[in-house]
XYZ file of C-alpha atoms in Angstrom:
357
model
C -63.965 -66.656 88.966
C -65.649 -69.995 88.606
C -67.394 -70.739 91.986
C -67.150 -74.369 93.073
C -68.879 -76.448 95.699
C -67.145 -79.748 96.648
C -69.412 -82.580 97.719
C -68.002 -85.983 99.151
C -68.728 -88.098 102.184
C -64.920 -88.298 102.872
C -63.311 -85.304 104.525
C -60.087 -86.264 103.127
C -61.491 -86.482 99.503
C -63.255 -83.022 100.225
C -59.821 -81.634 101.165
C -57.726 -82.986 98.437
C -60.313 -81.912 95.610
C -60.576 -78.451 97.271
C -56.806 -78.029 97.508
C -56.417 -78.845 93.595
C -59.096 -76.429 92.553
C -58.114 -73.686 94.948
C -54.547 -73.707 93.470
C -56.005 -72.367 90.123
C -56.325 -68.696 89.750
C -59.597 -68.893 87.829
C -61.339 -71.039 90.576
C -62.717 -70.219 94.005
C -63.900 -73.121 96.237
C -66.752 -71.498 98.173
C -67.596 -74.608 100.229
C -67.887 -78.223 100.832
C -70.553 -80.686 101.677
C -70.561 -84.156 103.059
C -73.775 -85.819 101.336
C -76.369 -84.935 98.942
C -78.883 -83.397 101.299
C -76.008 -81.129 102.740
C -75.186 -80.166 99.129
C -78.792 -78.975 98.496
C -78.835 -76.824 101.522
C -75.123 -75.373 100.518
C -76.037 -74.686 96.890
C -78.885 -72.432 98.080
C -76.507 -70.587 100.486
C -73.601 -70.322 98.287
C -74.876 -70.258 94.669
C -71.974 -71.899 93.117
C -71.431 -72.105 89.343
C -70.164 -75.727 89.442
C -70.587 -78.733 91.836
C -68.248 -81.663 92.130
C -70.496 -84.444 93.311
C -69.590 -87.698 94.715
C -71.628 -90.493 93.187
C -71.875 -92.902 96.050
C -72.876 -91.137 99.357
C -74.854 -91.931 102.452
C -78.391 -90.054 103.306
C -78.900 -88.803 99.626
C -76.603 -90.295 97.004
C -75.172 -88.550 93.906
C -77.871 -89.635 91.630
C -80.980 -88.302 93.579
C -79.058 -85.323 94.534
C -78.223 -84.708 90.960
C -81.849 -84.866 89.994
C -82.838 -82.178 92.506
C -80.077 -79.907 91.838
C -80.776 -79.833 88.054
C -84.416 -79.418 88.646
C -83.997 -76.391 91.109
C -80.606 -74.732 89.963
C -78.894 -73.507 86.830
C -75.301 -74.887 87.421
C -72.851 -77.479 86.050
C -72.385 -80.699 87.860
C -69.171 -82.880 87.559
C -69.688 -86.467 88.950
C -66.850 -88.179 90.895
C -67.055 -91.826 90.544
C -65.473 -95.031 91.637
C -64.267 -97.759 89.349
C -66.739 -100.354 90.849
C -69.419 -101.671 88.321
C -72.162 -99.959 90.292
C -70.204 -96.821 90.132
C -69.765 -96.955 86.501
C -73.548 -97.817 85.869
C -74.758 -94.847 88.132
C -72.125 -92.537 86.524
C -73.435 -93.239 83.034
C -77.077 -92.754 84.266
C -75.914 -89.391 86.089
C -74.555 -88.213 82.509
C -77.808 -89.036 80.678
C -79.555 -86.908 83.350
C -77.615 -84.130 82.594
C -74.403 -84.119 84.522
C -71.786 -82.116 82.587
C -68.913 -84.762 82.936
C -67.175 -87.105 85.392
C -63.894 -88.007 86.903
C -62.992 -91.413 88.218
C -60.988 -91.893 91.620
C -58.039 -94.040 90.773
C -58.426 -96.350 93.831
C -61.724 -96.495 95.506
C -63.920 -94.079 97.379
C -60.927 -92.979 99.421
C -58.077 -92.602 96.939
C -54.806 -91.558 98.497
C -53.626 -91.201 94.909
C -56.115 -88.785 93.681
C -53.390 -86.573 92.433
C -53.240 -88.761 89.298
C -56.591 -87.269 88.102
C -55.799 -83.715 89.487
C -55.405 -82.434 85.837
C -58.763 -83.952 84.879
C -60.524 -82.325 87.736
C -59.100 -79.151 86.984
C -59.817 -79.340 83.279
C -63.350 -80.404 83.720
C -64.334 -77.670 86.275
C -62.758 -74.988 84.023
C -64.519 -76.367 81.037
C -67.766 -76.444 82.904
C -67.430 -72.976 84.219
C -66.815 -71.548 80.680
C -69.739 -73.535 79.377
C -72.051 -72.099 81.927
C -70.763 -68.606 80.957
C -71.238 -69.269 77.293
C -74.841 -70.240 77.819
C -75.622 -67.172 79.961
C -74.064 -64.969 77.079
C -76.455 -66.771 74.705
C -79.260 -65.010 76.160
C -78.365 -61.938 74.752
C -78.759 -61.501 70.836
C -75.376 -61.919 69.062
C -74.476 -60.746 65.484
C -75.365 -63.323 62.900
C -72.137 -64.532 61.446
C -71.897 -66.283 58.063
C -70.527 -69.681 58.328
C -68.047 -70.824 55.677
C -69.595 -72.395 52.667
C -69.754 -76.041 52.934
C -68.284 -78.287 50.624
C -70.565 -80.040 47.995
C -71.496 -83.826 48.757
C -69.918 -85.871 45.894
C -71.911 -88.891 44.767
C -71.224 -92.541 44.165
C -72.435 -94.388 41.158
C -74.857 -97.223 42.363
C -74.062 -100.602 41.552
C -76.198 -102.893 39.582
C -78.670 -103.366 42.206
C -79.198 -99.699 42.302
C -78.623 -99.477 45.961
C -75.677 -98.178 47.829
C -73.974 -99.546 50.814
C -73.639 -97.069 53.758
C -71.482 -96.346 56.792
C -72.842 -94.040 59.712
C -70.002 -92.779 62.231
C -70.403 -90.552 65.267
C -67.961 -88.593 67.385
C -68.651 -86.978 70.485
C -67.049 -86.174 73.800
C -68.421 -83.880 77.011
C -72.026 -84.209 76.967
C -72.028 -87.240 74.467
C -73.791 -89.801 76.596
C -76.954 -87.811 76.699
C -76.711 -86.650 73.295
C -76.231 -90.074 72.057
C -79.247 -91.188 73.806
C -81.287 -88.357 72.057
C -80.058 -89.491 68.702
C -79.454 -93.566 68.585
C -82.944 -94.213 70.297
C -84.678 -92.493 67.516
C -82.917 -94.801 64.721
C -85.127 -97.513 63.301
C -84.016 -101.038 63.771
C -84.082 -101.683 60.139
C -81.663 -98.854 59.369
C -79.596 -100.229 56.289
C -76.098 -99.111 57.680
C -73.728 -100.037 60.621
C -73.158 -97.183 63.160
C -69.669 -96.686 64.651
C -69.376 -94.395 67.688
C -66.523 -92.792 69.523
C -67.367 -91.505 72.730
C -64.457 -90.009 74.593
C -64.560 -92.174 77.939
C -62.155 -94.099 80.063
C -62.145 -98.074 79.958
C -64.913 -99.874 81.691
C -67.570 -97.112 81.288
C -68.226 -97.566 77.648
C -69.628 -101.019 78.254
C -72.096 -99.654 80.784
C -72.882 -96.846 78.204
C -73.562 -99.509 75.561
C -75.701 -101.575 77.772
C -77.818 -98.694 78.883
C -78.352 -97.227 75.277
C -79.193 -100.825 74.114
C -81.914 -101.051 76.466
C -83.411 -97.656 75.295
C -83.080 -98.315 71.408
C -84.679 -100.198 68.757
C -81.147 -100.739 67.019
C -78.756 -103.112 68.794
C -75.961 -101.331 70.554
C -72.642 -103.085 71.943
C -69.221 -102.328 72.917
C -67.086 -102.985 70.027
C -64.808 -106.129 69.904
C -61.860 -106.831 67.839
C -62.976 -108.734 64.724
C -66.553 -107.725 64.796
C -68.279 -107.773 61.572
C -70.057 -104.391 61.206
C -73.694 -105.404 60.542
C -76.816 -103.013 59.424
C -78.873 -101.999 62.192
C -76.106 -102.393 64.849
C -74.118 -99.598 66.662
C -70.588 -100.330 67.951
C -69.132 -98.039 70.643
C -65.362 -97.882 70.780
C -64.030 -99.339 74.068
C -62.637 -96.939 76.527
C -58.586 -96.808 76.244
C -58.748 -98.561 72.687
C -58.790 -96.893 69.184
C -61.289 -98.408 66.991
C -60.980 -98.589 62.962
C -63.092 -99.996 60.270
C -61.617 -101.962 57.377
C -63.325 -103.436 54.050
C -62.573 -107.006 53.628
C -63.909 -108.505 50.736
C -67.782 -108.501 51.306
C -67.663 -107.535 54.937
C -66.693 -104.477 57.064
C -64.520 -105.727 59.968
C -63.762 -103.658 63.087
C -60.208 -103.543 64.622
C -59.189 -102.310 68.063
C -55.738 -101.317 69.129
C -54.263 -99.835 72.086
C -51.593 -97.960 70.322
C -51.313 -94.266 70.931
C -51.762 -91.499 68.416
C -51.305 -87.809 68.053
C -54.719 -87.361 69.711
C -54.644 -87.286 73.523
C -57.941 -89.130 73.503
C -58.157 -92.990 73.167
C -60.633 -93.678 71.640
C -59.971 -91.105 69.128
C -62.551 -89.946 66.591
C -59.983 -88.939 64.104
C -58.370 -92.415 64.176
C -61.946 -93.902 63.309
C -62.795 -91.436 60.772
C -59.581 -91.665 58.962
C -59.885 -95.479 58.604
C -63.360 -95.039 57.114
C -62.004 -92.345 54.636
C -60.033 -95.151 52.968
C -63.103 -97.383 52.273
C -64.434 -97.190 48.822
C -67.786 -98.004 47.310
C -69.723 -96.800 50.320
C -71.952 -93.761 51.095
C -70.767 -92.291 54.428
C -72.303 -90.021 57.034
C -70.092 -88.355 59.595
C -71.719 -86.861 62.755
C -69.794 -84.556 65.230
C -71.465 -83.721 68.398
C -71.030 -81.952 71.553
C -67.333 -82.001 73.125
C -64.237 -80.197 74.135
C -61.370 -79.577 71.791
C -61.125 -80.474 67.869
C -60.765 -84.387 67.626
C -62.639 -85.478 64.518
C -61.926 -82.317 62.265
C -58.893 -84.048 60.845
C -60.647 -87.185 60.186
C -63.560 -85.283 58.798
C -61.290 -83.581 56.360
C -59.979 -86.947 54.881
C -63.529 -88.401 54.681
C -64.653 -85.433 52.649
C -61.514 -85.356 50.477
C -62.152 -89.060 49.781
C -65.506 -88.308 48.477
C -69.098 -89.767 49.119
C -69.333 -88.248 52.533
C -72.166 -86.255 54.106
C -71.119 -84.268 57.136
C -73.797 -83.336 60.037
C -72.513 -81.139 62.911
C -74.611 -80.381 66.172
C -75.597 -76.901 66.658
C -74.278 -74.681 69.222
C -77.477 -74.087 70.952
C -77.896 -77.951 72.027
C -74.127 -78.755 72.692
C -73.015 -78.831 76.291
C -69.558 -77.778 74.925
C -69.369 -76.336 71.485
C -65.726 -77.442 70.712
C -65.733 -80.273 68.288
C -68.612 -79.157 66.072
C -67.470 -75.744 66.174
C -64.100 -76.892 64.798
C -65.792 -78.862 61.939
C -68.076 -75.955 61.155
C -65.184 -73.227 61.055
C -63.297 -75.534 58.694
C -66.173 -75.362 56.219
C -66.762 -79.249 56.396
C -70.327 -79.301 57.647
C -73.135 -79.880 55.099
C -75.672 -79.602 57.676
C -75.890 -78.077 61.347
C -78.849 -79.492 63.496
C -80.013 -79.376 66.911
C -79.158 -82.610 68.709
C -82.983 -83.607 68.687
C -83.196 -83.238 64.915
C -79.863 -85.320 64.077
C -81.416 -88.744 63.883
C -83.964 -87.197 61.369
C -80.942 -85.735 59.352
C -79.314 -89.243 59.309
C -82.517 -90.927 58.047
C -83.384 -88.204 55.629
C -79.748 -88.167 54.185
C -80.096 -91.935 53.574
C -83.285 -91.808 51.959
C -82.009 -89.034 49.523
C -78.973 -91.247 48.820
C -81.188 -94.224 48.150
C -83.512 -91.989 45.715
């Protein structure tokens, strides 16, 4: 059983969330709390595995409560956010601090239509509980399993200048905002490639993520717009609710955004971006898959590798919040390197230097 504490300043919200979770066989709601200060007391008393934590509360808000919870306890925290600008900014900050994931209230702090996100609440709590269980099991030594042999990296013949144009693409989901911060902030501003990023996230939140990462990074980071010319030293984050693709148009790489649905339940989809990049000729490509639930990105990586000239870097299990997306790529034998999240930026830079040489 996954033991959950529900924290919200609204009694109505506490009741709805508790009812949604209690209906699941694998989940036990062990208690509720009305604010961050109350939550800290209840956590000590009840020892939950997972906490759902409202972002905006009186007495002690979600951000301050989160800092203390993560400093004092080994558990997973899921933020419950409003759609306001302040709520979005605070939520992104909480994810960077170490919150497991978040869910947005459909219509304000007291959402009578909270049932619209019932599935998301349940899914994230189950994932958080399983992630915590996995991390506990990692304490015990496991037999070493030999991973599938990775495919070789085909090379592109350099042009007359002797230099190759390059594209860096990154796909991530649960745990991604914090992982992205630990990667993109280490990339130099003069990196000779554009960076295309898909982070599974609802509309509106990707703008806050891009702004925050831009303030922390040497490179420029922005939420992508349809028609953007992809430039070296700039990272483009796919907007929530839109699929992003990259196209070679003469001397330029052009970003296109589309609201179309795909086979992936995610929008933006990592597969959608990676598949578009696989059709671009004359470039060395680096594909990075980091923490996240599911397998989005695997089919796209397959197409990139099959098209040639692609180096694939997957995040190691030990640093993943959820070892789903990287595991899928690794098990398919598509990863040329597996790296701890703190080493991924170095792996990207080293790969570019080797290719240049």
